[in-house]
């Protein structure tokens, strides 16, 4: 099972470990593309702080984030699973998983990134600020920039097993499964169900959507379940207590859509 995750906008501080070693990152086929983004991002932030703030979409209060990018090559690193924080990662709580579940997380979790393309949670990276929606002057919008490199490496990364896609829309732009891989892919939405004047109404609540996805991945990792495809995933999630409504694709070469329905927000 390969689980595709979005990063978090907020990130922990860089660690005290050795500086970035690009050659150590997973998916080495992305090395050239990563180097190009890294070079331009650092150059932008070194040369013109005001322009960098505009390009990165940062408020005045977040101006300090630019300094992170200036020091990307020299800052200490820590595992990506520790760098990414926020609601989904708080709920996932990688640090508290048992040994076997942490091992499964290292093999199955892949975090998409505007700067790195995608990294595994054990890859050592510095803290940074660069979302997939950023448009770098020399490379264009990163969501579009990453499509060709990701198309080269992702089919091999996906292998012949289930792909559980929990990315937000900005990050799905970088890679969309096709063909046989798409048929093994399940894209998940979390819907809040409530009764209003006797009528059920459903809505997406961003905070709870992320928290539920984090708990869901944690539960799958802890359970040790290894669903081979979307139909088996539905069964596994239901056994874990989730209310799941599944929609098989209408034609070949398309992913499944799974709705996880919740009635309580926490």
CSV table of N, CA and C in Angstrom, one decimal, residues 14-116:
chain,number,residue,atom,x,y,z
A,14,UNK,N,14.1,23.4,11.6
A,14,UNK,CA,15.1,22.5,11.1
A,14,UNK,C,15.8,21.8,12.3
A,15,UNK,N,16.3,20.7,12.1
A,15,UNK,CA,16.9,19.9,13.2
A,15,UNK,C,18.4,20.3,13.4
A,16,UNK,N,19.1,19.5,14.2
A,16,UNK,CA,20.5,19.7,14.5
A,16,UNK,C,21.3,18.7,13.7
A,17,UNK,N,20.7,18.0,12.9
A,17,UNK,CA,21.4,17.0,12.1
A,17,UNK,C,22.3,17.6,11.0
A,18,UNK,N,22.9,16.7,10.3
A,18,UNK,CA,23.7,17.2,9.1
A,18,UNK,C,22.9,17.9,8.1
A,19,UNK,N,23.5,18.8,7.4
A,19,UNK,CA,22.8,19.5,6.3
A,19,UNK,C,22.2,18.6,5.3
A,20,UNK,N,21.4,19.1,4.4
A,20,UNK,CA,20.7,18.3,3.4
A,20,UNK,C,21.7,17.6,2.5
A,21,UNK,N,21.4,16.3,2.3
A,21,UNK,CA,22.1,15.5,1.3
A,21,UNK,C,21.1,15.1,0.2
A,22,UNK,N,21.0,15.8,-0.8
A,22,UNK,CA,20.0,15.6,-1.8
A,22,UNK,C,20.0,14.1,-2.4
A,23,UNK,N,21.2,13.6,-2.5
A,23,UNK,CA,21.3,12.2,-3.0
A,23,UNK,C,20.8,11.2,-2.1
A,24,UNK,N,20.5,11.5,-0.8
A,24,UNK,CA,19.9,10.6,0.1
A,24,UNK,C,18.4,10.5,0.1
A,25,UNK,N,17.8,11.4,-0.6
A,25,UNK,CA,16.3,11.4,-0.6
A,25,UNK,C,15.7,10.3,-1.5
A,26,UNK,N,14.6,9.8,-1.1
A,26,UNK,CA,13.9,8.8,-1.9
A,26,UNK,C,13.5,9.3,-3.2
A,27,UNK,N,13.1,8.4,-4.1
A,27,UNK,CA,12.8,8.7,-5.5
A,27,UNK,C,13.9,9.5,-6.2
A,28,UNK,N,15.0,8.9,-6.3
A,28,UNK,CA,16.2,9.6,-6.9
A,28,UNK,C,16.0,10.1,-8.3
A,29,UNK,N,15.0,9.5,-9.0
A,29,UNK,CA,14.6,10.0,-10.3
A,29,UNK,C,14.2,11.5,-10.3
A,30,UNK,N,13.9,12.0,-9.2
A,30,UNK,CA,13.5,13.4,-9.1
A,30,UNK,C,14.6,14.4,-8.8
A,31,UNK,N,15.8,13.8,-8.7
A,31,UNK,CA,17.0,14.6,-8.3
A,31,UNK,C,17.2,15.9,-9.1
A,32,UNK,N,17.2,15.8,-10.4
A,32,UNK,CA,17.4,16.9,-11.3
A,32,UNK,C,16.4,18.0,-11.1
A,33,UNK,N,15.1,17.6,-11.0
A,33,UNK,CA,14.0,18.5,-10.8
A,33,UNK,C,14.1,19.2,-9.5
A,34,UNK,N,14.4,18.4,-8.4
A,34,UNK,CA,14.6,19.0,-7.1
A,34,UNK,C,15.7,20.1,-7.1
A,35,UNK,N,16.8,19.8,-7.7
A,35,UNK,CA,17.9,20.7,-7.8
A,35,UNK,C,17.5,22.0,-8.4
A,36,UNK,N,16.7,21.9,-9.5
A,36,UNK,CA,16.3,23.2,-10.2
A,36,UNK,C,15.4,24.0,-9.3
A,37,UNK,N,14.5,23.4,-8.6
A,37,UNK,CA,13.6,24.1,-7.7
A,37,UNK,C,14.4,24.7,-6.5
A,38,UNK,N,15.2,23.9,-5.9
A,38,UNK,CA,16.1,24.4,-4.8
A,38,UNK,C,16.9,25.6,-5.2
A,39,UNK,N,17.6,25.5,-6.4
A,39,UNK,CA,18.4,26.6,-6.8
A,39,UNK,C,17.6,27.9,-7.0
A,40,UNK,N,16.5,27.8,-7.6
A,40,UNK,CA,15.7,29.0,-7.9
A,40,UNK,C,15.1,29.6,-6.6
A,41,UNK,N,14.6,28.7,-5.7
A,41,UNK,CA,14.0,29.1,-4.5
A,41,UNK,C,15.0,29.9,-3.6
A,42,UNK,N,16.2,29.3,-3.5
A,42,UNK,CA,17.2,29.9,-2.7
A,42,UNK,C,17.7,31.2,-3.3
A,43,UNK,N,17.9,31.3,-4.6
A,43,UNK,CA,18.3,32.5,-5.3
A,43,UNK,C,17.2,33.6,-5.1
A,44,UNK,N,16.0,33.2,-5.3
A,44,UNK,CA,14.9,34.2,-5.1
A,44,UNK,C,14.9,34.8,-3.7
A,45,UNK,N,15.1,34.0,-2.7
A,45,UNK,CA,15.0,34.4,-1.3
A,45,UNK,C,16.2,35.2,-0.9
A,46,UNK,N,17.4,34.9,-1.5
A,46,UNK,CA,18.6,35.6,-1.2
A,46,UNK,C,18.6,37.0,-1.8
A,47,UNK,N,18.1,37.1,-3.1
A,47,UNK,CA,18.2,38.3,-3.9
A,47,UNK,C,17.2,39.4,-3.5
A,48,UNK,N,16.0,39.0,-3.2
A,48,UNK,CA,15.0,40.1,-3.0
A,48,UNK,C,13.9,39.5,-2.1
A,49,UNK,N,14.0,39.9,-0.8
A,49,UNK,CA,13.1,39.5,0.2
A,49,UNK,C,11.6,39.9,-0.1
A,50,UNK,N,11.4,41.1,-0.6
A,50,UNK,CA,10.1,41.5,-0.8
A,50,UNK,C,9.4,40.7,-2.0
A,51,UNK,N,10.2,40.5,-3.0
A,51,UNK,CA,9.7,39.7,-4.1
A,51,UNK,C,9.4,38.3,-3.7
A,52,UNK,N,10.3,37.8,-2.9
A,52,UNK,CA,10.2,36.4,-2.4
A,52,UNK,C,8.9,36.3,-1.6
A,53,UNK,N,8.6,37.3,-0.8
A,53,UNK,CA,7.4,37.3,0.1
A,53,UNK,C,6.2,37.3,-0.9
A,54,UNK,N,6.2,38.0,-1.9
A,54,UNK,CA,5.1,38.1,-2.9
A,54,UNK,C,4.9,36.8,-3.6
A,55,UNK,N,6.0,36.2,-4.1
A,55,UNK,CA,5.9,35.0,-4.9
A,55,UNK,C,5.4,33.8,-4.0
A,56,UNK,N,5.9,33.8,-2.7
A,56,UNK,CA,5.5,32.7,-1.8
A,56,UNK,C,4.2,32.9,-1.2
A,57,UNK,N,3.6,34.1,-1.4
A,57,UNK,CA,2.3,34.3,-0.8
A,57,UNK,C,2.2,34.4,0.7
A,58,UNK,N,3.3,35.1,1.2
A,58,UNK,CA,3.4,35.2,2.7
A,58,UNK,C,2.9,36.6,3.2
A,59,UNK,N,2.2,36.6,4.3
A,59,UNK,CA,1.8,37.8,4.9
A,59,UNK,C,3.1,38.5,5.5
A,60,UNK,N,2.9,39.7,5.9
A,60,UNK,CA,4.0,40.4,6.5
A,60,UNK,C,4.5,39.7,7.8
A,61,UNK,N,3.5,39.1,8.5
A,61,UNK,CA,3.9,38.4,9.8
A,61,UNK,C,4.7,37.1,9.5
A,62,UNK,N,4.7,36.6,8.3
A,62,UNK,CA,5.4,35.4,8.0
A,62,UNK,C,6.7,35.7,7.2
A,63,UNK,N,7.1,37.0,7.2
A,63,UNK,CA,8.3,37.3,6.5
A,63,UNK,C,9.5,36.5,6.9
A,64,UNK,N,9.5,36.1,8.2
A,64,UNK,CA,10.7,35.3,8.7
A,64,UNK,C,10.8,34.0,8.0
A,65,UNK,N,9.8,33.5,7.4
A,65,UNK,CA,9.8,32.2,6.7
A,65,UNK,C,10.8,32.2,5.6
A,66,UNK,N,11.1,33.4,5.0
A,66,UNK,CA,12.0,33.5,3.9
A,66,UNK,C,13.4,33.1,4.3
A,67,UNK,N,13.8,33.4,5.6
A,67,UNK,CA,15.1,33.1,6.1
A,67,UNK,C,15.3,31.5,6.0
A,68,UNK,N,14.3,30.8,6.2
A,68,UNK,CA,14.4,29.3,6.2
A,68,UNK,C,14.9,28.9,4.8
A,69,UNK,N,14.3,29.5,3.8
A,69,UNK,CA,14.7,29.1,2.4
A,69,UNK,C,16.1,29.6,2.1
A,70,UNK,N,16.5,30.7,2.6
A,70,UNK,CA,17.9,31.2,2.4
A,70,UNK,C,18.9,30.1,2.9
A,71,UNK,N,18.6,29.5,3.9
A,71,UNK,CA,19.6,28.5,4.6
A,71,UNK,C,19.3,27.1,4.3
A,72,UNK,N,18.6,26.8,3.2
A,72,UNK,CA,18.2,25.4,2.9
A,72,UNK,C,19.4,24.5,2.7
A,73,UNK,N,20.5,25.0,2.2
A,73,UNK,CA,21.6,24.1,1.9
A,73,UNK,C,22.5,23.9,3.2
A,74,UNK,N,22.4,24.7,4.2
A,74,UNK,CA,23.2,24.6,5.3
A,74,UNK,C,22.5,24.3,6.6
A,75,UNK,N,21.2,24.5,6.6
A,75,UNK,CA,20.4,24.2,7.9
A,75,UNK,C,20.5,22.7,8.2
A,76,UNK,N,20.3,22.4,9.5
A,76,UNK,CA,20.2,21.1,10.0
A,76,UNK,C,18.9,20.4,9.4
A,77,UNK,N,18.9,19.1,9.4
A,77,UNK,CA,17.8,18.4,8.9
A,77,UNK,C,17.2,17.5,10.0
A,78,UNK,N,16.0,17.0,9.7
A,78,UNK,CA,15.4,16.0,10.5
A,78,UNK,C,14.4,15.2,9.7
A,79,UNK,N,13.9,14.0,10.1
A,79,UNK,CA,13.0,13.3,9.2
A,79,UNK,C,11.8,14.1,8.8
A,80,UNK,N,11.4,13.9,7.6
A,80,UNK,CA,10.2,14.6,7.1
A,80,UNK,C,9.0,14.4,8.0
A,81,UNK,N,8.9,13.2,8.5
A,81,UNK,CA,7.8,13.0,9.4
A,81,UNK,C,7.7,13.8,10.7
A,82,UNK,N,8.9,14.4,11.0
A,82,UNK,CA,9.0,15.3,12.1
A,82,UNK,C,8.9,16.8,11.7
A,83,UNK,N,9.3,17.1,10.4
A,83,UNK,CA,9.2,18.4,9.9
A,83,UNK,C,7.8,18.8,9.7
A,84,UNK,N,7.0,17.9,9.1
A,84,UNK,CA,5.6,18.3,8.8
A,84,UNK,C,4.7,18.2,10.1
A,85,UNK,N,4.0,19.2,10.4
A,85,UNK,CA,3.2,19.3,11.6
A,85,UNK,C,1.8,19.6,11.1
A,86,UNK,N,0.9,20.1,12.0
A,86,UNK,CA,-0.5,20.4,11.6
A,86,UNK,C,-1.4,19.3,11.9
A,87,UNK,N,-2.7,19.5,11.6
A,87,UNK,CA,-3.8,18.7,12.0
A,87,UNK,C,-3.6,17.2,11.6
A,88,UNK,N,-3.4,17.0,10.3
A,88,UNK,CA,-3.3,15.6,9.9
A,88,UNK,C,-2.1,14.9,10.6
A,89,UNK,N,-1.0,15.5,10.7
A,89,UNK,CA,0.2,14.9,11.3
A,89,UNK,C,0.1,14.8,12.8
A,90,UNK,N,-0.6,15.7,13.4
A,90,UNK,CA,-0.9,15.5,14.8
A,90,UNK,C,-1.8,14.3,15.1
A,91,UNK,N,-2.8,14.1,14.2
A,91,UNK,CA,-3.6,12.9,14.4
A,91,UNK,C,-2.9,11.6,14.0
A,92,UNK,N,-2.0,11.7,13.1
A,92,UNK,CA,-1.2,10.5,12.7
A,92,UNK,C,-0.3,10.1,13.8
A,93,UNK,N,0.4,11.1,14.4
A,93,UNK,CA,1.3,11.0,15.6
A,93,UNK,C,2.3,9.8,15.3
A,94,UNK,N,3.1,10.0,14.3
A,94,UNK,CA,4.1,9.0,14.0
A,94,UNK,C,5.0,8.5,15.1
A,95,UNK,N,5.3,9.5,16.0
A,95,UNK,CA,6.3,9.2,17.0
A,95,UNK,C,5.8,8.2,18.0
A,96,UNK,N,4.4,8.1,18.2
A,96,UNK,CA,3.9,7.2,19.2
A,96,UNK,C,3.5,5.8,18.6
A,97,UNK,N,3.7,5.6,17.3
A,97,UNK,CA,3.4,4.3,16.7
A,97,UNK,C,4.3,3.2,17.3
A,98,UNK,N,3.8,2.0,17.3
A,98,UNK,CA,4.7,0.9,17.7
A,98,UNK,C,5.8,0.7,16.6
A,99,UNK,N,6.8,-0.1,16.9
A,99,UNK,CA,7.9,-0.3,16.0
A,99,UNK,C,7.4,-0.9,14.7
A,100,UNK,N,6.6,-1.9,14.7
A,100,UNK,CA,6.1,-2.4,13.4
A,100,UNK,C,5.4,-1.4,12.6
A,101,UNK,N,4.5,-0.6,13.2
A,101,UNK,CA,3.7,0.4,12.5
A,101,UNK,C,4.6,1.5,11.9
A,102,UNK,N,5.7,1.9,12.7
A,102,UNK,CA,6.6,2.9,12.2
A,102,UNK,C,7.3,2.4,11.0
A,103,UNK,N,7.7,1.1,11.0
A,103,UNK,CA,8.3,0.5,9.9
A,103,UNK,C,7.4,0.5,8.6
A,104,UNK,N,6.2,0.2,8.9
A,104,UNK,CA,5.2,0.3,7.7
A,104,UNK,C,5.0,1.7,7.2
A,105,UNK,N,5.0,2.7,8.2
A,105,UNK,CA,4.9,4.1,7.8
A,105,UNK,C,6.1,4.5,6.9
A,106,UNK,N,7.3,4.1,7.2
A,106,UNK,CA,8.5,4.4,6.5
A,106,UNK,C,8.4,3.9,5.0
A,107,UNK,N,7.8,2.8,4.8
A,107,UNK,CA,7.7,2.1,3.5
A,107,UNK,C,6.5,2.7,2.7
A,108,UNK,N,5.4,3.0,3.4
A,108,UNK,CA,4.2,3.3,2.6
A,108,UNK,C,3.8,4.7,2.5
A,109,UNK,N,4.3,5.6,3.4
A,109,UNK,CA,3.8,7.0,3.3
A,109,UNK,C,4.7,7.9,2.4
A,110,UNK,N,4.1,8.6,1.5
A,110,UNK,CA,4.8,9.5,0.6
A,110,UNK,C,4.1,10.9,0.7
A,111,UNK,N,4.9,11.9,1.1
A,111,UNK,CA,4.4,13.2,1.2
A,111,UNK,C,4.8,14.1,0.0
A,112,UNK,N,3.8,14.6,-0.6
A,112,UNK,CA,4.0,15.5,-1.8
A,112,UNK,C,4.5,16.9,-1.3
A,113,UNK,N,5.3,17.5,-2.1
A,113,UNK,CA,5.9,18.8,-1.7
A,113,UNK,C,6.2,19.7,-2.9
A,114,UNK,N,6.0,21.0,-2.8
A,114,UNK,CA,6.3,21.9,-3.8
A,114,UNK,C,7.8,22.0,-4.1
A,115,UNK,N,8.6,21.8,-3.0
A,115,UNK,CA,10.1,21.9,-3.2
A,115,UNK,C,10.7,20.5,-3.6
A,116,UNK,N,10.3,19.4,-3.0
A,116,UNK,CA,10.9,18.1,-3.2
A,116,UNK,C,10.2,17.2,-4.1
